[in-house]
Every structure is written in C-alpha cells, then in structure tokens.
CSV table of C-alpha atoms and ligand atoms in Angstrom, one decimal:
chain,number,residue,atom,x,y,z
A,1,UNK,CA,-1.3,-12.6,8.6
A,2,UNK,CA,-4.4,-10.6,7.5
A,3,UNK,CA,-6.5,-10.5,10.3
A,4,UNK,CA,-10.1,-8.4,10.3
A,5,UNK,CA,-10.9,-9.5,14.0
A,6,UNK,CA,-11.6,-6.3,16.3
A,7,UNK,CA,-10.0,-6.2,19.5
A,8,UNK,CA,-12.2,-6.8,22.5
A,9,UNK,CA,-11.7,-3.0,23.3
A,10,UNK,CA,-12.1,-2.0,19.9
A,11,UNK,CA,-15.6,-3.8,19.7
A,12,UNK,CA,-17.1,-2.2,23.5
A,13,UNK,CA,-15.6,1.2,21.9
A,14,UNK,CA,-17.6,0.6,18.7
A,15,UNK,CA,-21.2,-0.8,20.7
A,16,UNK,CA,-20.6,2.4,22.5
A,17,UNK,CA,-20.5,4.8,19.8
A,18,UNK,CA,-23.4,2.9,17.8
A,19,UNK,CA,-25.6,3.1,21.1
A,20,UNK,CA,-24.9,6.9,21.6
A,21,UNK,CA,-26.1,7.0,18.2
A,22,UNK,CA,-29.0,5.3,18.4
A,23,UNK,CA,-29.9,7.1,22.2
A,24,UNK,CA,-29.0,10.7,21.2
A,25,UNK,CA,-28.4,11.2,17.5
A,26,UNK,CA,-30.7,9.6,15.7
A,27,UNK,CA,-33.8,10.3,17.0
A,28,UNK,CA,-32.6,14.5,17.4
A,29,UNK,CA,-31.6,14.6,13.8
A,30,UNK,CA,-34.9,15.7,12.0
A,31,UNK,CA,-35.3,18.5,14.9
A,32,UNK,CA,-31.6,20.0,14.1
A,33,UNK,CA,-31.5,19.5,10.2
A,34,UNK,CA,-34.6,21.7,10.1
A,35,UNK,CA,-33.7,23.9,13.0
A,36,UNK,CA,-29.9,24.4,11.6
A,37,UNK,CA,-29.1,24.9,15.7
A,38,UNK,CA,-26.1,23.9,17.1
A,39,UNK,CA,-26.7,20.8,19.0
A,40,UNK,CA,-24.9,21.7,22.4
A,41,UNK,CA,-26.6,19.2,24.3
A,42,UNK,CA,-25.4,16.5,22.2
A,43,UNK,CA,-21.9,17.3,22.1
A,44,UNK,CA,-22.3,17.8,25.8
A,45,UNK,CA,-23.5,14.3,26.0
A,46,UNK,CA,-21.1,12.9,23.4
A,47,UNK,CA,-18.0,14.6,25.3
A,48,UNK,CA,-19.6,13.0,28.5
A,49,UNK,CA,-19.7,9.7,27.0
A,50,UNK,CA,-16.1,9.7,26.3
A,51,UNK,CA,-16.4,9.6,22.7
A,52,UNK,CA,-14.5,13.2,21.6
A,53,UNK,CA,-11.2,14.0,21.0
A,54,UNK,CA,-10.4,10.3,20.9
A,55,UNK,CA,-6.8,11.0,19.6
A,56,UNK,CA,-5.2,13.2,22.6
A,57,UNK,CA,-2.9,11.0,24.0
A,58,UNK,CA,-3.2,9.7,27.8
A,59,UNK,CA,-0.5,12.3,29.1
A,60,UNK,CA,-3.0,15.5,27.7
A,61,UNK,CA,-5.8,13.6,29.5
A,62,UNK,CA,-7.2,11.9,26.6
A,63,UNK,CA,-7.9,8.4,25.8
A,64,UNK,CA,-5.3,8.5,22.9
A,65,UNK,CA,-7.0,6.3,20.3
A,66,UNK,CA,-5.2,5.8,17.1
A,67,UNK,CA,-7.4,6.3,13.5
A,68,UNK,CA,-8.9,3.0,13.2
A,69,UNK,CA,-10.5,3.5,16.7
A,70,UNK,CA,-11.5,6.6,15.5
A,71,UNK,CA,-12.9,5.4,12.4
A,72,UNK,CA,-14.8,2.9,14.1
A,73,UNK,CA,-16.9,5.4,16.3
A,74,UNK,CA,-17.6,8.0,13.1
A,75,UNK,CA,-19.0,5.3,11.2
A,76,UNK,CA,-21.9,4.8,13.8
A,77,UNK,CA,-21.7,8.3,14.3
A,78,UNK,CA,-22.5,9.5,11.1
A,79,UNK,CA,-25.1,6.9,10.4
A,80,UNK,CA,-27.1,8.6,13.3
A,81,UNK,CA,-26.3,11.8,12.3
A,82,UNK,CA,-23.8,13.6,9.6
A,83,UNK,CA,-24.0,17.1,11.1
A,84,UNK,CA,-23.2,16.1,14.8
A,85,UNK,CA,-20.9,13.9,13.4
A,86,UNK,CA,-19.0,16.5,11.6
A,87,UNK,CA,-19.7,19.1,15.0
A,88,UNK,CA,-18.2,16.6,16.7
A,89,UNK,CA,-15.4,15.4,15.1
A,90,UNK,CA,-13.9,18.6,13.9
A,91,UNK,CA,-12.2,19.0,17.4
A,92,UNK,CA,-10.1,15.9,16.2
A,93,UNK,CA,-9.2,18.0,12.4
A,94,UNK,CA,-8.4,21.3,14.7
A,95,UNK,CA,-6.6,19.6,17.4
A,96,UNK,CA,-4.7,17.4,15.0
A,97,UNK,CA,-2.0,20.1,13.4
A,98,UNK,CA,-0.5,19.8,17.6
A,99,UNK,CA,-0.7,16.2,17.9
A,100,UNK,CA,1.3,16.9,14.7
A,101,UNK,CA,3.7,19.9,15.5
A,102,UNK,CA,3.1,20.9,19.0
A,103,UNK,CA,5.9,20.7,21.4
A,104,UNK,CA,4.6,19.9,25.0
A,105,UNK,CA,3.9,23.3,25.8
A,106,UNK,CA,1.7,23.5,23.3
A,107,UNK,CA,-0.2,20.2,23.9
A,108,UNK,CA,-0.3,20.9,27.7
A,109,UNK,CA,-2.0,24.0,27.2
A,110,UNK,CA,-4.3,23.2,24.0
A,111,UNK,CA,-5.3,19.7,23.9
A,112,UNK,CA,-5.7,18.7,28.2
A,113,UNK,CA,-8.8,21.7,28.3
A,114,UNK,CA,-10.6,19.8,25.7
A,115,UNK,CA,-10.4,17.0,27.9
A,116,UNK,CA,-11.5,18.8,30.8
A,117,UNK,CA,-14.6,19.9,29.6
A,118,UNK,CA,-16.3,20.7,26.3
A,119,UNK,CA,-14.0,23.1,24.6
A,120,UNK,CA,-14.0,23.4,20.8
A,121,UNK,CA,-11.1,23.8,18.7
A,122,UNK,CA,-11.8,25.0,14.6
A,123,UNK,CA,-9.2,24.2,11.8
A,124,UNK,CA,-9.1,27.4,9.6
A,125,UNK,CA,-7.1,26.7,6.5
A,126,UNK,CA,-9.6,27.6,3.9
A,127,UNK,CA,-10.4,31.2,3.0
A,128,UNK,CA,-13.3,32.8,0.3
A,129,UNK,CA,-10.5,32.8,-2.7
A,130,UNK,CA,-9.4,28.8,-2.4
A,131,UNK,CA,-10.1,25.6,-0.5
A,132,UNK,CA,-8.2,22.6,-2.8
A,133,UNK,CA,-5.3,25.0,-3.4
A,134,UNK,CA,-3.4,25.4,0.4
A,135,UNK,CA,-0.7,26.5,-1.3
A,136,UNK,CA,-2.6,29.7,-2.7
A,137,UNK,CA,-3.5,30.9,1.3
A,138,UNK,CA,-3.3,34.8,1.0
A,139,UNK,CA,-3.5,35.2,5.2
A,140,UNK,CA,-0.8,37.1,5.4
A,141,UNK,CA,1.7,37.0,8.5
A,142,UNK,CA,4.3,39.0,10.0
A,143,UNK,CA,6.7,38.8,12.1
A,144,UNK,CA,7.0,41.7,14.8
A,145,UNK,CA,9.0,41.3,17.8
A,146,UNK,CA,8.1,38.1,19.9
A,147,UNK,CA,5.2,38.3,17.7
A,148,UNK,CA,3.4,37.2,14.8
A,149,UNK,CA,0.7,39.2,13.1
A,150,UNK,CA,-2.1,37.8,11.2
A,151,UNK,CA,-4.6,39.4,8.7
A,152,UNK,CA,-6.9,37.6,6.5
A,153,UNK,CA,-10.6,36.1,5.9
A,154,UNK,CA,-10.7,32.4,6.4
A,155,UNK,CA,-13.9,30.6,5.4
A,156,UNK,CA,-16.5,27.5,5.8
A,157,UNK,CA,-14.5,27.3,8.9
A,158,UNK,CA,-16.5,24.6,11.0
A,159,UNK,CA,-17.5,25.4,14.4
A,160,UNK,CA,-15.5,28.4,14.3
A,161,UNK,CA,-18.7,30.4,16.1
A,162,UNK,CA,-18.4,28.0,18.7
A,163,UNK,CA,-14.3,27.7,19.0
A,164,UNK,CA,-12.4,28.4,22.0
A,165,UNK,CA,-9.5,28.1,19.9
A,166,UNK,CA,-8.2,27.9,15.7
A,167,UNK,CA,-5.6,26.0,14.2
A,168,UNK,CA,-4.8,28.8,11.7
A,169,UNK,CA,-2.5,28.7,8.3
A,170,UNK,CA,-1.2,32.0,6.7
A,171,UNK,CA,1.6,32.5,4.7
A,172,UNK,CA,4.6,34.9,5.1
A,173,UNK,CA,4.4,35.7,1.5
A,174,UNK,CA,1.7,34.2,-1.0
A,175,UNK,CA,4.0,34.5,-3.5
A,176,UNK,CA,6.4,31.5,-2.7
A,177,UNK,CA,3.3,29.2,-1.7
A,178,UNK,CA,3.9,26.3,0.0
A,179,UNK,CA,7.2,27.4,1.0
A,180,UNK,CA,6.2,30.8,3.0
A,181,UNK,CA,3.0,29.0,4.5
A,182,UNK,CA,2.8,28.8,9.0
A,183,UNK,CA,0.8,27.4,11.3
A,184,UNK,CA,-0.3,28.6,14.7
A,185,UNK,CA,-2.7,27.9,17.5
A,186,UNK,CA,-4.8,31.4,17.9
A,187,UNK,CA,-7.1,31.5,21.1
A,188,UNK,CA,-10.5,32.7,19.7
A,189,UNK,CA,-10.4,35.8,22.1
A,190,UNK,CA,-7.6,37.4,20.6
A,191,UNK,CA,-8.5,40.7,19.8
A,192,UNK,CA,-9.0,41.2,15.6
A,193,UNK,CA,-10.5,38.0,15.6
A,194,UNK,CA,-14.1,37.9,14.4
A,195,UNK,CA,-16.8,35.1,13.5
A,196,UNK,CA,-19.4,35.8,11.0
A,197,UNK,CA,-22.9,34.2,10.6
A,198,UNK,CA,-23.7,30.9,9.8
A,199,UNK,CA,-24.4,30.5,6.4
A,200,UNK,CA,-27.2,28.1,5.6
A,201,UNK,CA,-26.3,25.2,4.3
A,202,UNK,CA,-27.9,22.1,2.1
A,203,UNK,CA,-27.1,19.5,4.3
A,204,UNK,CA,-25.1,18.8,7.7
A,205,UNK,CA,-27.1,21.8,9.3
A,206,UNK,CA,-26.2,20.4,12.8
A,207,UNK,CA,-22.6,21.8,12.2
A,208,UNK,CA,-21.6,25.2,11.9
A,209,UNK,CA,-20.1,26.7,9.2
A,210,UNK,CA,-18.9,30.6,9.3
A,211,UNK,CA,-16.2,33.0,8.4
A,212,UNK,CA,-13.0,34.0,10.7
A,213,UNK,CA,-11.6,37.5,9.8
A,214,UNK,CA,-8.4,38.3,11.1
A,215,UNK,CA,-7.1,42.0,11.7
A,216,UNK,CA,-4.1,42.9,12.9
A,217,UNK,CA,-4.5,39.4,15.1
A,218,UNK,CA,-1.1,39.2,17.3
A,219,UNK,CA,-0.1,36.4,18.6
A,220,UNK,CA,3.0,35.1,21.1
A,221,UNK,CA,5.6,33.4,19.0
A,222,UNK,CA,5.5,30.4,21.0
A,223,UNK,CA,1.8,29.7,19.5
A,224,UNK,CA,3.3,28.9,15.8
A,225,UNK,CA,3.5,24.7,15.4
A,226,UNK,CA,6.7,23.9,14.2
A,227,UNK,CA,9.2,26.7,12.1
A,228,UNK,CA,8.3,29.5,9.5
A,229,UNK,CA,7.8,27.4,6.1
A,230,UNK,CA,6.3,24.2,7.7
A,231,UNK,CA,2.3,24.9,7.4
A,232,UNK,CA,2.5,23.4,4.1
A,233,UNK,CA,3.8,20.0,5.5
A,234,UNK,CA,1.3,20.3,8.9
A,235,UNK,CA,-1.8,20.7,6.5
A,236,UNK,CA,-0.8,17.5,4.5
A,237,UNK,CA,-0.2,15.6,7.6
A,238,UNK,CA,-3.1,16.3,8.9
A,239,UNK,CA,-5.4,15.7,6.0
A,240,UNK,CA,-3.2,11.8,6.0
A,241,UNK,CA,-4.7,11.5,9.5
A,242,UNK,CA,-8.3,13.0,9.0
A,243,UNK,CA,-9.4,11.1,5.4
A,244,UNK,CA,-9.3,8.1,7.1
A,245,UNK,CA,-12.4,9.2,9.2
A,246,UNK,CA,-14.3,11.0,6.3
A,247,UNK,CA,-13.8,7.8,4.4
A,248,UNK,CA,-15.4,6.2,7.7
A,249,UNK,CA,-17.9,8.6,8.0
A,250,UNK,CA,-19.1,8.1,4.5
A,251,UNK,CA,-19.8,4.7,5.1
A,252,UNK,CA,-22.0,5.3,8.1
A,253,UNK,CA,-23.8,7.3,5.8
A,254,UNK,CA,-24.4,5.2,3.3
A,255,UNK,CA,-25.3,2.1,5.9
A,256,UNK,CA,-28.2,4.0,7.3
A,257,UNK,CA,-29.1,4.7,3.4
A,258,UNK,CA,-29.5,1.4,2.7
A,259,UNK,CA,-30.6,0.2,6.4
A,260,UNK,CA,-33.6,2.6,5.9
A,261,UNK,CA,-34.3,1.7,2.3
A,262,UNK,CA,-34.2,-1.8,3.1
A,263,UNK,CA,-36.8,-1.4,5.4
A,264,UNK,CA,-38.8,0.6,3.1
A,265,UNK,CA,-38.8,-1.9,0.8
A,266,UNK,CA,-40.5,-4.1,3.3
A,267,UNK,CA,-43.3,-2.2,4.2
A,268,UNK,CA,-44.5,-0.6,0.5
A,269,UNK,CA,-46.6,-2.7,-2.0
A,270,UNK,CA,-46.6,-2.0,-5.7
A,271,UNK,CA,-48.5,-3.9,-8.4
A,272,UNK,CA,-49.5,-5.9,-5.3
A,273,UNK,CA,-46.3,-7.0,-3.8
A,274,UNK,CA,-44.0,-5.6,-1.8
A,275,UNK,CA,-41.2,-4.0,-3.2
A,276,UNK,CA,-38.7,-6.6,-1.6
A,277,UNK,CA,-39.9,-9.0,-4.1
A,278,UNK,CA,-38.7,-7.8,-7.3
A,279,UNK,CA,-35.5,-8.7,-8.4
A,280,UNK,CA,-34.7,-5.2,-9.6
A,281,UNK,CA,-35.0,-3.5,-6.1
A,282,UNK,CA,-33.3,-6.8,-4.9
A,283,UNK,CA,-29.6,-6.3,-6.8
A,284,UNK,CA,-30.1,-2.6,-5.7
A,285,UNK,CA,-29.6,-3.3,-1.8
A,286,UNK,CA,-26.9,-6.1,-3.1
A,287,UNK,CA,-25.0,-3.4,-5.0
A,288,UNK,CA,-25.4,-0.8,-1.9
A,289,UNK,CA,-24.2,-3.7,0.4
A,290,UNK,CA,-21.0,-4.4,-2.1
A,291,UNK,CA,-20.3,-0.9,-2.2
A,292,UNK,CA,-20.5,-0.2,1.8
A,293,UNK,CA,-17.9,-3.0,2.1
A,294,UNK,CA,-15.5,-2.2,-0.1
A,295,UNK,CA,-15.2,1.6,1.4
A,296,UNK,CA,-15.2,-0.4,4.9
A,297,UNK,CA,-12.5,-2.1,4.0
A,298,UNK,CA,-11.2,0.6,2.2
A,299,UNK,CA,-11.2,3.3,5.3
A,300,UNK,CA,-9.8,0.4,7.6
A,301,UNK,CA,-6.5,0.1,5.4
A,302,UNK,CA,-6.0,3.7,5.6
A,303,UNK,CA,-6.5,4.1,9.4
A,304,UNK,CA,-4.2,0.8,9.4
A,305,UNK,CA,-1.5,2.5,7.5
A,306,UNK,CA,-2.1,6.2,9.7
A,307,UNK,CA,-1.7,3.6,12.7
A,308,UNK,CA,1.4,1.2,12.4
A,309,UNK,CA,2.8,2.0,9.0
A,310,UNK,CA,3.6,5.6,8.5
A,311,UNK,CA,2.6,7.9,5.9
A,312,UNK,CA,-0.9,7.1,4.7
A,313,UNK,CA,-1.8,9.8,2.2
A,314,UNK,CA,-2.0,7.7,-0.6
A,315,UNK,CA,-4.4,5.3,0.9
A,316,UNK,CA,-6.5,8.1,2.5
A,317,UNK,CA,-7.0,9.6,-0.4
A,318,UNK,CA,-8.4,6.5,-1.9
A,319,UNK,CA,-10.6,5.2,1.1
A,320,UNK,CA,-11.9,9.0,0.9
A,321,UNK,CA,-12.1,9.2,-2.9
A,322,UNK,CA,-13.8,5.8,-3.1
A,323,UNK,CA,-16.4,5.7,0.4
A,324,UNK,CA,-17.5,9.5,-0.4
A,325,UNK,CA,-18.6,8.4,-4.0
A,326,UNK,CA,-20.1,5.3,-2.5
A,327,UNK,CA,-22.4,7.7,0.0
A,328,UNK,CA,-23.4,9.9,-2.4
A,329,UNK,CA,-24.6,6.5,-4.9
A,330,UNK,CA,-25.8,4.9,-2.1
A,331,UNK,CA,-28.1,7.7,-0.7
A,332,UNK,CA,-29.4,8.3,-4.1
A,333,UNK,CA,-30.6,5.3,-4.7
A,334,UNK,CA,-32.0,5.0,-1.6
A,335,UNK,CA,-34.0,8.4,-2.6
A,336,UNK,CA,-34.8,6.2,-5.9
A,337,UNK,CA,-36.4,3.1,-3.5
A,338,UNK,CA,-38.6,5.6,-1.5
A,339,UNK,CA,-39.8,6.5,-4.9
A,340,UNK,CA,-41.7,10.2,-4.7
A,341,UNK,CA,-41.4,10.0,-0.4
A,342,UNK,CA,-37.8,9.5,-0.9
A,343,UNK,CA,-37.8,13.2,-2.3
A,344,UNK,CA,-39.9,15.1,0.6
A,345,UNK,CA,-38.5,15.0,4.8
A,346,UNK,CA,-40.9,12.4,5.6
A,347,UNK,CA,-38.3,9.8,5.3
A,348,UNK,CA,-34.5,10.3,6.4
A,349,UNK,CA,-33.4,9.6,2.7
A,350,UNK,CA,-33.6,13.0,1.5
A,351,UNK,CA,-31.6,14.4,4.6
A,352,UNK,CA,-29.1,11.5,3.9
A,353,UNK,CA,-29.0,12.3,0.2
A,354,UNK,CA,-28.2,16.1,1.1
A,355,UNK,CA,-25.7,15.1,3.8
A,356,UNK,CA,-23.5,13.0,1.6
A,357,UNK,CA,-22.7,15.7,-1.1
A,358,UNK,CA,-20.5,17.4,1.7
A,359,UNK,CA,-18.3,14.7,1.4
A,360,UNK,CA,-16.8,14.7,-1.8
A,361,UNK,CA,-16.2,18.6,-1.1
A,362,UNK,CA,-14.7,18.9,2.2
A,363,UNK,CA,-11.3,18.2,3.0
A,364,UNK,CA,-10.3,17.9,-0.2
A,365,UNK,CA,-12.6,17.4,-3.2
A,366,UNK,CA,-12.9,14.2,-4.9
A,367,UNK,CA,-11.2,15.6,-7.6
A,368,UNK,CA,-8.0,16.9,-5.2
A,369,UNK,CA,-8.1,13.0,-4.0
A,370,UNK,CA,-7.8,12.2,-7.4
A,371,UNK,CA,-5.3,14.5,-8.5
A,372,UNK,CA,-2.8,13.1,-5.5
A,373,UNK,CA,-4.0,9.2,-6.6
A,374,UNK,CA,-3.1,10.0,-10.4
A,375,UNK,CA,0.5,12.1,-9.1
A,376,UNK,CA,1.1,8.6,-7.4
A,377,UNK,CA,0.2,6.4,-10.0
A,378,UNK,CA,2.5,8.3,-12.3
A,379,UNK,CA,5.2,9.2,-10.5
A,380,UNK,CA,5.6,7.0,-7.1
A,381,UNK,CA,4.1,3.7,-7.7
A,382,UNK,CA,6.1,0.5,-8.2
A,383,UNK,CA,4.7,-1.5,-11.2
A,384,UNK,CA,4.2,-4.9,-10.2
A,385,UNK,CA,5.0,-6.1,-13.7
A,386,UNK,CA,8.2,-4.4,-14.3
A,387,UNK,CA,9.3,-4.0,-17.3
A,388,UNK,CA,6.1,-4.4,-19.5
A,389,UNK,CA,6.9,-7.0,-22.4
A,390,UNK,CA,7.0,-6.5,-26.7
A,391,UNK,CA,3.2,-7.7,-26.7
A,392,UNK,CA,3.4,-8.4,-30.4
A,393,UNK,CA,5.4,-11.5,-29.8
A,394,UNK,CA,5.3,-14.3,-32.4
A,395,UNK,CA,7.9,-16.4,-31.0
A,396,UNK,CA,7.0,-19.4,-29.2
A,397,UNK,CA,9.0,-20.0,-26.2
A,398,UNK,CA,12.0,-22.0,-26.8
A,399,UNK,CA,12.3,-23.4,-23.3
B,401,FAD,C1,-19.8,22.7,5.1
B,401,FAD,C2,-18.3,22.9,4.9
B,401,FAD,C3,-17.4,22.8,6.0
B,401,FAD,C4,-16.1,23.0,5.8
B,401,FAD,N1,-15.3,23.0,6.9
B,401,FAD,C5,-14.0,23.5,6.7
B,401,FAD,C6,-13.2,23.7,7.9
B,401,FAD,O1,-13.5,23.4,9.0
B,401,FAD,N2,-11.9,24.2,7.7
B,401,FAD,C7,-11.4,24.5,6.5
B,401,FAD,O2,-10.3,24.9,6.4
B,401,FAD,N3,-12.2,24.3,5.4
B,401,FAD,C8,-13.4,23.8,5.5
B,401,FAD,N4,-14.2,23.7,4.4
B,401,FAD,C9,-13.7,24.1,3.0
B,401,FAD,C10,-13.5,22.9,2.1
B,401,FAD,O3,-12.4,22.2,2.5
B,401,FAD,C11,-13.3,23.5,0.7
B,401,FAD,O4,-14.6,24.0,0.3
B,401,FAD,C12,-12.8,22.5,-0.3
B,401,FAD,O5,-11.5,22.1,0.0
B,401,FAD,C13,-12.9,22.9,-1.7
B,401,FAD,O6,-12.4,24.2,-1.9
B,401,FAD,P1,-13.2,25.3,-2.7
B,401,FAD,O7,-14.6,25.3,-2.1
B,401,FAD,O8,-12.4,26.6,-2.7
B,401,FAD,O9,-13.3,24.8,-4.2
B,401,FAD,P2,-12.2,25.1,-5.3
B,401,FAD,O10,-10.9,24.8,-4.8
B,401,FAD,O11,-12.5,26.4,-5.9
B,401,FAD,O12,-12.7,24.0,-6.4
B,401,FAD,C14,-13.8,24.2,-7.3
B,401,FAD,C15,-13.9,22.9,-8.1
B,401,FAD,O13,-12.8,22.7,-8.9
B,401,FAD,C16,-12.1,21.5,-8.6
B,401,FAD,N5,-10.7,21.7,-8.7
B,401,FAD,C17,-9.9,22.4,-7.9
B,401,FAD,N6,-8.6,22.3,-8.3
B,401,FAD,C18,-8.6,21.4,-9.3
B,401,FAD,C19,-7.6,20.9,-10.2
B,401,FAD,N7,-6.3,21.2,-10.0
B,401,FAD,N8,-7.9,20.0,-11.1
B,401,FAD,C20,-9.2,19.7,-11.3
B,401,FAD,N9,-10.2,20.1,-10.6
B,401,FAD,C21,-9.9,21.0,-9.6
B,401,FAD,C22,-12.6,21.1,-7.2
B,401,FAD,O14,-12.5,19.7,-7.0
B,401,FAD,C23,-14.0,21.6,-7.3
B,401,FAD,O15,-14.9,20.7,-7.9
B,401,FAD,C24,-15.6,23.4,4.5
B,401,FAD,C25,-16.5,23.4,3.4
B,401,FAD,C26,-17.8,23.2,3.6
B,401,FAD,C27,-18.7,23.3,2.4
C-alpha cells in the first residue's frame, strides 16, 4: 500500500528542522549572502540542535537517519537558507564515501569526531580540468611502501578551508579511467596539503568553496576506502545517496520562492488592485505549487528507494534532474511577481533566484542527470508494452 503518512518521529524531526530555520537561518541569511562569511555560529547551533550528520549510524555516535529523514530536514533547511544548507550538509556528501566503504576502523576514527563536536569533513572529487567526467580525475596516486602518494589540484571543493578531513579520489593512472580511480580519507593536516581562497561566488555565499592542492601528500594505506580500482564505484554510490537531498533541497528552495511571492502579491496594488486578484498572477502561484509537489514527491521516491530498496540512481537522478529545474523556474518567476523589486536585495527573491542556479550544476549537472536517465531509458528500462504492435493495422479483430 502506498502510504504518504510521516512517522510521528519523522514529523518532530521535520518541526525541528523548519523551526531551526525559521530561529537561526532565515533571519541571518541577508547578513551572510552579502558578507560571503562562513557562518560558524550557525553550524555551531545546527550541530547543537542535532540536526548534522544525520546519517552516521548509532554505533559512530550518530542518530543514523536514513535519506528520507534527511531529505525532510534540507527541505526546511534550504528554504531558510541555501548556503548554510549546503555548509551544512556537505559533512553528509564527505562522510558518505565511509558510510559507503569504510571498514570499522575507518568509521570509528572518521565519522564518531563529527559527532563529538563540530568537525567538518569536505568531498574532493572535482579538480579545475573536469567535474561531470569522474572518470577523467588526473590526481595522480602512488603506491610507496605502506603508503600511498597523492599529487593533484582538486577544485570547488566545499568547505574544504574549513575541513578537518577530505574524502579524496585520484587515479593510479588517468589513462584507464574509471578502472585506475581510489578513494581515501586524507586528514586536512597532512603535510602537502593546501587550501586556496575562497572564490566569490553568485549565489550560496554562506558555503565555502576553494581549491585543495596536493603535493607529495602521503598517506597510511589503511586510509584508502575499499581496494585500488573501486573510487569509481564509491563516487556513484555516493552521488545515489546525496541526489536525493539536492532534489530535497531544491524544493525548499523553490517553497520559500513562492511562499514569499505569494505574500508579495498580497501586499502590492497595480491598476488599483492588488496583484492577488488577477487571474494571470493567480495560475502563476498554481503552477509554482504543482511544480513544488511533483519534485516533493519526486525526492521522496528517491530517498524511498536509497532507504528500503537498493540502488536508487536512476530515481535520484530524476528527483534531482526534475526539483533543480523546478527551483530555478520557480525562483524566476517569483523574481517576475516582485516585478522591478524582485531584481534588487530588497526582497529574498533575487538571493533565491541566484541560489537555485547551483543546483542544476553541482553534483552532477542537469545535463549528467540526463545523460544517466536517457542511458537507462535506452538500455535498462523494461517497456511496459512489450512488444510494440504493426500500428497500421486494418484488420478488425476476429474475436
Ligand atoms: C559552488 C560549488 C560547489 C561545489 N562543491 C563541490 C564539492 O564539494 N566537491 C566536488 O568534488 N565538487 C564540487 N563542485 C563541482 C561540481 O560538482 C562541478 O562543477 C560539476 O560537476 C560540473 O563540472 P564542471 O564544472 O567541470 O563542468 P563540465 O563537466 O566542464 O561541464 C560543462 C558543461 O558541459 C555539460 N556536459 C558535460 N559533459 C557532457 C556530456 N557528456 N554531454 C552533454 N553535456 C555535457 C555540463 O552539463 C555543463 O553544462 C562544486 C561546484 C560549485 C560551483
């Protein structure tokens, strides 16, 4: 049976996350958007309230929360702020790879400190020559003695100023791409490891965004997740796991967009009537509203399928695909509704509008999530129909 009913848990975890929101988010977001600070108190306050690193299971000290739980709390998130959000919830991307892949070892020494107290962990997979091609990483690693060796430039690597610790990809040899690639935990105090300055950014300027250069970085053997050759395989899983929540955090986006454009439209007159009166601004809300709960519902069948079915990359890459379109239509024509204030920082609109482009880029571009939908369509799904029929038939049945 289909059932959309949230679990009594499920609904305190979700009040919680949209108060936190509304307390601490929401009402900072202007100062950090045009500050492009990193908002420490805030994640101090949002690792205080329990609402971090929501995945670590109970034995690492966590609450271990599956996606939809997680989903749940970045939709309010993000409709308070995108840039915390992302701040926030990057310690769930970097920590994911060994909830993935980590033996106990692993876990007991990387994921229980972020419970402890706030720690940040980066995921650095992308680098300044490629972002949708993982396959094409040109880190290079080597394999010396009980160690490995890493040298590279990874880049757009989120929080990475601020990380205690990296969940790093490099191949053994770029050449045999996904084959060669590896994945390790690196501890951001290794020697040869360096952070560059935060670039400035267009939107989501309460998150970091840097470089990580790696030279001659070496690192125990027992930090690699998994063998030689399984990176590849680690970066996909994770990716099935984190869509979900991008998906999820879309649609908290594009709720506040058409929260705060609904109340626009009950405060401004034009011609003499308030704009709520006019059918035109009318099916506007009514499409935003349509859209918001299709990529709801969308995002809930992916964390579904992350949570009791198995692999959901297929469905992830359509709730994310589908809710990161939605934000970016949906906070553009909430920009449209504010008319000419829509365009200048005197209403949230234009801070949404510039928040919801990241999106459709990060962790995986629209078109990647397309790419992986269309491989599906014509290779790995099951037509319903079967075999399709002659359709010029001129027979009449004879039964
Ligand atoms: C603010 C920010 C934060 C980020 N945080 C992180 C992070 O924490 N960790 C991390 O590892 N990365 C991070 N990224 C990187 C992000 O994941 C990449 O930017 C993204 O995957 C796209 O890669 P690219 O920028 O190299 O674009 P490219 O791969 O160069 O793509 C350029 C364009 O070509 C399209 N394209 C690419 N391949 C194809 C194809 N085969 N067919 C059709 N079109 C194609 C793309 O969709 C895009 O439109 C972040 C990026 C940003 C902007």
């Amino acid at each position: 049976m289909i059932d959309f009913t949230l679990t009594k848990e499920q609904t305190e975890l979700r009040e919680r996350a949209r108060e936190f929101a509304q307390k601490y988010m929401l009402p900072y977001a202007h100062y950090y958007d045009k500050t492009g600070e990193f908002p420490y108190p805030i994640l101090q306050k949002c690792w205080e309230a329990g609402l971090m690193n929501l995945a670590i299971p109970k034995e690492y000290g966590g609450p271990g929360l599956g996606s939809l739980e997680q989903c749940l709390v970045v939709e309010e998130m993000a409709a308070g702020c995108a840039g915390m959000t992302t701040s926030i919830y990057v310690n769930s991307l970097g920590a994911e790879p060994i909830l993935i892949a980590g033996n106990s070892e692993q876990k007991e020494k990387y994921l229980r400190p972020l419970t402890e107290s706030l720690n940040f962990i980066s995921f650095a997979c992308s680098e300044p020559g490629m972002g949708s091609d993982v396959a094409g990483i040109q880190t290079r690693v080597k394999k010396e003695g009980s160690h490995y060796v890493l040298n590279g430039s990874k880049f757009w690597i989120t929080n990475a100023p601020q990380a205690d610790t990296f969940t790093v990809f490099a191949s053994l040899d770029p050449s045999m791409r996904h084959k060669a690639l590896c994945a390790f935990i690196v501890d951001a105090d290794t020697q040869g490891l360096k952070t560059g300055r935060p670039v400035e950014k267009m939107g989501h300027r309460a998150s970091t965004t840097s470089s990580v250069i790696l030279r001659d970085v070496k690192i125990p053997e027992e930090n690699m997740l998994g063998t030689e050759g399984e990176g590849f395989k680690i970066a996909m899983k994770t990716f099935a796991m984190t869509r979900p929540a991008i998906a999820a955090f879309a649609t908290g986006l594009a709720r506040a967009s058409m929260e705060f454009a609904r109340d626009y439209t009950t405060k401004r007159e034009v011609f003499g009537e308030k704009l709520n009166n006019f059918e035109v601004i009318q099916f506007k809300l009514a499409d935003m509203y349509l859209k918001i709960e299709a990529a709801r519902l969308m995002y809930l069948k992916a964390a579904w399928t992350a949570d009791f079915v198995g692999d959901s990359t297929i469905p992830a890459s359509a709730a994310k695909a589908f809710a990161t379109d939605v934000a970016m239509e949906v906070a553009s024509e909430a920009v449209q509704i504010h008319g000419g204030y829509g365009y200048i920082d005197q209403y949230p609109v234009e801070k949404l509008f510039r928040d919801a482009k990241l999106y459709q880029i990060y962790e995986g571009t629209s078109e990647v999530q397309r790419l992986i939908l269309a491989r599906y369509v014509l290779s790995g799904y099951e037509p319903a129909m079967g075999k399709i029929p002659r359709w010029y038939n001129n027979e009449p049945p004879d039964f």
